Coordinates of C-alpha atoms in Angstrom, one line a residue:
M18 CA -47.5 42.1 -47.6
S19 CA -47.4 46.0 -49.2
A20 CA -50.8 44.7 -50.7
V21 CA -52.3 43.7 -47.3
E22 CA -50.5 47.3 -46.0
A23 CA -52.4 49.1 -48.6
A24 CA -55.4 47.4 -47.9
D25 CA -55.3 48.3 -44.5
G26 CA -55.4 51.9 -45.3
R27 CA -53.2 55.0 -44.4
S28 CA -52.2 53.4 -41.3
A29 CA -48.6 51.3 -41.8
N30 CA -49.1 48.4 -39.5
Y31 CA -47.4 46.2 -41.1
V32 CA -44.0 47.4 -42.5
A33 CA -42.2 45.2 -39.8
L34 CA -43.3 42.0 -41.7
L35 CA -40.8 43.2 -45.1
A36 CA -38.0 42.0 -43.0
A37 CA -39.0 38.4 -44.2
A38 CA -38.9 39.2 -47.7
P39 CA -34.5 39.1 -47.2
I40 CA -35.0 36.7 -44.4
L41 CA -36.7 34.0 -47.0
A42 CA -34.5 34.8 -50.2
A43 CA -31.2 34.1 -47.9
A44 CA -32.8 30.4 -48.1
L45 CA -32.0 30.2 -51.4
A46 CA -30.7 33.2 -53.7
A47 CA -27.3 34.4 -54.1
W48 CA -26.3 37.6 -51.3
P49 CA -26.6 40.4 -54.3
V50 CA -30.4 38.9 -54.8
V51 CA -30.5 39.0 -51.1
L52 CA -29.2 42.7 -50.8
G53 CA -31.4 43.8 -53.7
V54 CA -34.5 42.1 -51.9
G55 CA -33.6 43.7 -48.7
V56 CA -32.9 47.5 -50.3
A57 CA -36.8 46.8 -51.8
A58 CA -37.9 45.9 -48.8
T59 CA -36.6 49.3 -46.6
V60 CA -37.5 51.4 -49.8
I61 CA -41.3 50.5 -49.4
G62 CA -41.1 50.6 -45.8
V63 CA -40.0 54.0 -45.6
A64 CA -42.3 55.2 -48.4
F65 CA -45.7 53.5 -46.0
A66 CA -43.7 55.2 -42.9
L67 CA -43.8 58.8 -44.8
L68 CA -47.9 58.3 -46.1
D69 CA -48.4 58.1 -42.2
P70 CA -46.8 61.2 -40.3
E71 CA -48.8 60.1 -36.9
M72 CA -47.7 56.3 -36.4
L73 CA -43.7 57.9 -37.6
L74 CA -41.9 56.4 -34.8
V75 CA -43.2 53.0 -34.7
T76 CA -43.0 52.8 -38.3
S77 CA -39.1 54.4 -38.5
V78 CA -38.4 51.7 -35.9
N79 CA -40.1 49.1 -37.8
V80 CA -38.4 50.0 -40.8
V81 CA -34.7 49.8 -39.2
W82 CA -35.7 46.4 -38.6
V83 CA -36.5 45.8 -41.9
A84 CA -32.5 47.6 -42.6
L85 CA -31.1 45.3 -39.9
A86 CA -32.8 42.0 -41.5
T87 CA -31.6 42.7 -44.3
G88 CA -28.0 42.8 -43.1
L89 CA -28.2 39.6 -40.6
A90 CA -29.7 38.1 -44.5
V91 CA -26.7 39.5 -46.6
A92 CA -24.3 37.7 -43.8
V93 CA -25.9 33.8 -43.7
T94 CA -25.8 34.2 -47.5
S95 CA -22.4 35.2 -47.9
V96 CA -21.4 32.3 -45.2
R97 CA -23.7 29.4 -46.8
Q98 CA -22.4 30.1 -50.5
R99 CA -18.6 29.8 -48.8
Q100 CA -19.1 26.8 -47.7
A101 CA -21.3 25.6 -50.5
D102 CA -18.3 26.8 -52.6
R103 CA -16.0 24.9 -50.1
I104 CA -17.6 21.8 -50.4
V105 CA -17.8 21.5 -54.0
E106 CA -14.2 22.4 -54.1
L107 CA -13.5 19.5 -51.5
T108 CA -15.8 17.0 -53.6
K109 CA -13.5 18.0 -57.0
L110 CA -10.1 17.5 -54.5
A111 CA -11.6 13.7 -53.3
S112 CA -13.1 13.0 -57.1
V113 CA -9.1 14.1 -58.2
A114 CA -7.4 11.7 -55.3
Q115 CA -10.0 9.0 -56.4
Q116 CA -8.2 9.1 -59.8
A117 CA -5.0 8.9 -58.2
V118 CA -4.9 6.2 -56.2
L119 CA -8.0 4.0 -57.9
R120 CA -6.8 4.1 -61.8
P121 CA -9.4 3.7 -64.8
L122 CA -9.9 0.1 -66.0
G123 CA -9.3 -1.5 -69.5
P124 CA -11.7 -1.9 -71.6
Q125 CA -8.7 -4.5 -72.2
V126 CA -5.6 -5.8 -69.8
G127 CA -4.0 -8.8 -71.6
T128 CA -7.1 -11.7 -72.6
L129 CA -9.3 -9.7 -70.4
S130 CA -12.1 -7.0 -71.0
V131 CA -12.2 -5.4 -67.3
A132 CA -14.4 -2.4 -66.4
G133 CA -14.0 -1.2 -62.6
R134 CA -16.9 1.1 -60.7
Y135 CA -16.5 3.0 -57.2
I136 CA -20.1 3.5 -55.7
S137 CA -20.0 6.6 -53.0
S138 CA -21.8 6.4 -50.2
T139 CA -22.0 9.6 -49.6
A140 CA -22.9 12.4 -51.8
T141 CA -20.4 15.0 -50.9
A142 CA -17.3 12.5 -50.8
E143 CA -16.3 10.2 -53.9
I144 CA -13.6 8.1 -52.5
G145 CA -13.1 5.7 -48.8
G146 CA -11.5 2.8 -48.3
D147 CA -12.1 0.2 -51.1
L148 CA -9.6 -0.7 -53.6
Y149 CA -8.8 -2.5 -56.5
E150 CA -6.4 -2.9 -59.9
A151 CA -5.7 -4.5 -62.9
I152 CA -2.6 -5.3 -64.4
D153 CA -1.0 -7.2 -67.2
T154 CA 2.3 -8.8 -65.6
P155 CA 4.8 -11.4 -67.4
Y156 CA 2.9 -13.9 -64.5
G157 CA -0.3 -13.1 -66.4
V158 CA -3.2 -10.6 -65.7
R159 CA -3.0 -10.2 -62.1
M160 CA -6.4 -8.2 -60.4
I161 CA -6.8 -7.3 -56.7
I162 CA -9.9 -6.3 -55.1
G163 CA -10.2 -4.9 -51.3
D164 CA -11.6 -3.3 -48.4
V165 CA -10.0 -1.1 -45.6
R166 CA -11.3 -1.5 -42.0
G167 CA -12.7 2.2 -41.5
K168 CA -13.5 4.7 -43.0
G169 CA -11.8 8.8 -43.8
L170 CA -8.5 9.5 -44.6
D171 CA -6.9 7.2 -42.3
A172 CA -8.7 3.9 -44.6
V173 CA -8.0 6.5 -48.1
R174 CA -3.9 6.1 -46.8
L175 CA -3.8 2.7 -46.3
A176 CA -5.6 2.0 -49.2
S177 CA -3.2 3.8 -51.6
I178 CA -0.1 2.2 -49.0
V179 CA -2.0 -1.5 -50.4
L180 CA -2.3 -0.2 -53.9
G181 CA 1.2 0.7 -54.4
S182 CA 2.6 -2.0 -53.0
Y183 CA 0.3 -4.2 -55.3
R184 CA 1.7 -2.6 -58.1
H185 CA 5.2 -3.0 -57.5
V186 CA 5.1 -6.6 -56.3
A187 CA 2.6 -7.8 -58.4
Y188 CA 5.5 -7.6 -61.3
E189 CA 8.3 -9.0 -59.0
R190 CA 6.9 -11.8 -57.7
A191 CA 5.9 -15.5 -59.5
D192 CA 3.8 -16.8 -56.5
L193 CA 0.7 -15.2 -55.9
R194 CA 1.4 -16.3 -52.2
A195 CA 4.7 -14.3 -52.3
V196 CA 2.4 -11.4 -52.7
V197 CA 0.1 -11.9 -50.4
A198 CA 3.0 -11.7 -48.1
D199 CA 4.3 -8.9 -49.2
L200 CA 1.4 -7.1 -48.8
D201 CA 0.5 -8.3 -45.5
R202 CA 3.7 -6.5 -44.6
A203 CA 3.0 -3.3 -46.1
V204 CA -0.8 -3.1 -43.9
A205 CA 1.3 -3.9 -40.6
R206 CA 4.2 -1.8 -40.6
N207 CA 1.0 1.6 -41.6
V208 CA -1.9 0.2 -39.2
G209 CA -2.9 -0.2 -35.8
D210 CA -3.8 -4.0 -33.9
E211 CA -7.3 -3.6 -34.9
D212 CA -6.7 -2.4 -38.2
F213 CA -7.0 -4.6 -41.0
V214 CA -7.4 -5.2 -45.1
T215 CA -9.6 -8.1 -46.8
A216 CA -8.7 -8.4 -50.3
A217 CA -8.9 -11.3 -53.3
L218 CA -6.1 -11.6 -55.7
V219 CA -6.9 -13.6 -58.6
E220 CA -4.4 -14.5 -61.7
E221 CA -5.5 -14.9 -65.4
R222 CA -2.5 -16.7 -67.4
G223 CA -3.0 -18.9 -70.5
G224 CA -6.7 -19.5 -69.6
T225 CA -6.4 -20.5 -65.9
L226 CA -7.5 -18.7 -63.2
T227 CA -5.8 -18.7 -59.9
I228 CA -7.5 -16.9 -56.9
V229 CA -6.3 -16.1 -53.5
N230 CA -8.5 -14.5 -50.5
C231 CA -8.0 -13.0 -47.8
G232 CA -11.1 -12.5 -45.9
H233 CA -12.6 -11.2 -48.6
P234 CA -16.2 -12.5 -50.1
P235 CA -15.7 -14.4 -53.2
P236 CA -15.9 -13.7 -56.5
L237 CA -19.1 -14.4 -58.5
L238 CA -18.0 -16.7 -61.9
L239 CA -20.6 -16.1 -64.3
R240 CA -21.1 -19.5 -66.9
R241 CA -23.4 -19.9 -69.6
G242 CA -26.3 -18.3 -67.2
A243 CA -25.1 -19.2 -64.1
V244 CA -23.4 -18.0 -61.3
I245 CA -20.9 -19.6 -59.0
P246 CA -19.0 -18.6 -56.0
L247 CA -15.6 -18.7 -56.1
E248 CA -15.2 -19.7 -51.5
P249 CA -11.9 -20.1 -51.2
P250 CA -10.2 -24.0 -49.9
A251 CA -10.1 -22.5 -46.9
P252 CA -10.7 -19.6 -44.8
A253 CA -7.8 -16.9 -44.2
P254 CA -7.8 -13.7 -42.6
P255 CA -7.0 -10.7 -43.6
L256 CA -3.9 -8.9 -44.6
G257 CA -2.6 -7.2 -41.0
F258 CA -2.9 -10.4 -39.5
M259 CA -0.8 -12.7 -41.5
P260 CA -2.7 -14.4 -43.6
V261 CA -2.0 -18.1 -44.9
V262 CA -3.7 -18.6 -48.5
R263 CA -4.5 -21.4 -50.1
P264 CA -5.3 -20.9 -53.9
R265 CA -8.7 -21.9 -55.8
V266 CA -7.8 -22.8 -59.6
E267 CA -10.5 -23.0 -62.0
R268 CA -10.2 -23.2 -66.5
L269 CA -11.4 -20.5 -67.9
E270 CA -13.8 -20.7 -71.0
P271 CA -14.2 -18.1 -73.6
G272 CA -17.0 -15.7 -72.5
D273 CA -16.5 -16.4 -68.6
R274 CA -17.5 -13.3 -66.5
L275 CA -16.1 -13.1 -63.0
L276 CA -17.6 -10.3 -60.6
L277 CA -15.2 -8.8 -58.2
F278 CA -16.9 -6.4 -55.4
T279 CA -16.2 -5.3 -51.9
D280 CA -18.9 -6.1 -49.1
G281 CA -21.3 -2.8 -49.8
L282 CA -22.7 -4.7 -52.0
G283 CA -23.9 -7.6 -49.8
E284 CA -24.6 -5.4 -46.8
A285 CA -27.0 -3.0 -49.2
R286 CA -30.3 -3.8 -48.2
R287 CA -34.0 -1.8 -47.9
D288 CA -36.6 -2.7 -45.5
G289 CA -33.9 -5.6 -43.7
E290 CA -33.7 -7.9 -47.3
F291 CA -30.5 -7.8 -48.9
F292 CA -29.9 -6.9 -52.5
P293 CA -30.2 -10.2 -54.2
T294 CA -26.7 -10.4 -56.1
A295 CA -26.3 -14.1 -57.1
D296 CA -29.9 -14.3 -58.1
R297 CA -29.7 -11.5 -60.2
A298 CA -26.1 -11.4 -61.2
W299 CA -26.3 -13.1 -64.6
R300 CA -29.3 -10.6 -66.0
L301 CA -27.7 -7.6 -64.9
L302 CA -24.0 -9.0 -65.7
G303 CA -24.0 -11.2 -68.6
H304 CA -24.9 -9.5 -71.6
G305 CA -23.2 -6.2 -73.4
T306 CA -20.0 -4.9 -72.2
V307 CA -18.6 -5.1 -68.9
A308 CA -18.8 -1.9 -68.8
N309 CA -22.6 -1.7 -69.4
G310 CA -23.0 -4.9 -67.0
L311 CA -21.4 -2.9 -64.0
A312 CA -23.8 0.1 -65.2
S313 CA -26.9 -2.1 -64.9
L314 CA -26.1 -3.6 -61.3
E315 CA -25.3 0.0 -59.7
T316 CA -28.9 1.3 -61.5
A317 CA -30.8 -2.0 -60.1
L318 CA -28.8 -2.0 -56.4
I319 CA -29.5 2.3 -56.4
E320 CA -33.4 1.3 -57.2
W321 CA -33.1 -1.0 -54.8
V322 CA -31.8 0.4 -52.0
H323 CA -34.0 3.5 -52.8
G324 CA -30.8 5.6 -53.2
R325 CA -29.2 5.2 -49.7
L326 CA -26.2 3.3 -49.3
D327 CA -24.5 2.4 -46.0
D328 CA -21.2 1.4 -47.6
D329 CA -18.6 2.2 -50.1
I330 CA -19.1 -0.2 -53.0
A331 CA -15.9 -1.0 -55.2
L332 CA -16.9 -3.6 -58.6
V333 CA -15.0 -5.2 -60.9
L334 CA -16.1 -7.3 -64.0
M335 CA -13.8 -9.0 -66.4
E336 CA -14.8 -11.2 -69.3
Y337 CA -12.2 -13.8 -70.8
V338 CA -12.2 -13.6 -74.6
G339 CA -10.0 -16.6 -75.1
A340 CA -5.6 -17.1 -74.9
R341 CA -3.6 -15.1 -77.1
T342 CA -2.7 -17.3 -80.1
G343 CA 0.5 -18.4 -80.6
V344 CA 1.0 -18.6 -76.7
T345 CA 0.7 -21.8 -74.7
A346 CA -0.9 -22.4 -71.7
A347 CA 1.2 -21.4 -69.0
V348 CA 1.9 -22.7 -65.4
P349 CA 0.0 -21.1 -62.4
S350 CA 2.0 -18.7 -60.4
W351 CA 1.6 -21.1 -57.4
E352 CA 2.9 -23.9 -59.5
V353 CA 6.1 -22.0 -60.9
G354 CA 8.3 -23.1 -58.2
A355 CA 7.5 -26.9 -58.5
A356 CA 7.6 -26.5 -62.1
E357 CA 10.9 -25.3 -62.2
S358 CA 12.3 -27.8 -59.7

């Protein structure tokens, strides 16, 4: 603008355009930089005003406008910077909350290699209503994956309640069906009539895999290049609706892998086409460590949806490495009562 004004001669016709400098700087720069640009623009305007005494009044009004624009730009920049700092702080708090609710998994839990991953659908938040846990109990390694209906703080609160209850009852109940009943009561005490939590509970004991499913997507068993959905023997409603579950039992082989996931994975799509989880699961998850497998799955998923997810996704991948030496195969938890009678 200064070059245009100089080329125009002694008349100061374009001084008001100097106000654009601090306004444009406010879009990207910090407020000290915006203030510096505004002061420089005001000084240049004063210089042009002094060079044109005949239009001193008009030019002075334009210089005042440049100064006012500078003040406005500094104020806007200050507000924008405070909001950006607040978003950063909230993101840090969300990360801390996620670490408190969703503890890191693995790399080894009992006889299983285990890894977990949480993929957020938004850039400004890292936690939602998806949950997972894996613990080594007297009844074998037990895992849970779940998805709370809804989003926001209420979903996070309910997820923390379910995980807190699970971390207690998983050590106390020999039967997975009793664990489900306890979790159902915990959910029912803390939600409304239309709220619920889908969940799949898994137990590995002596190479025997037991799964109970409460309205959740079935886990995928990866074995020798095949991908097998482990559908429940009979459907059951989510936690909060008094589910009556029937266990599914599988005998594991060394090298078997099991993928647990929430419905955000099944709903991920681009141009109406869903991500082909079952078709690509072995190629993505069947090699390397379980942590590497989940990283490969996340990369392929984000590429498929072009970085736009509609829902959060929780993933747990485990690998059975074989029974402990000297440990005999144990009766699955759902048969413990029958075996003792």
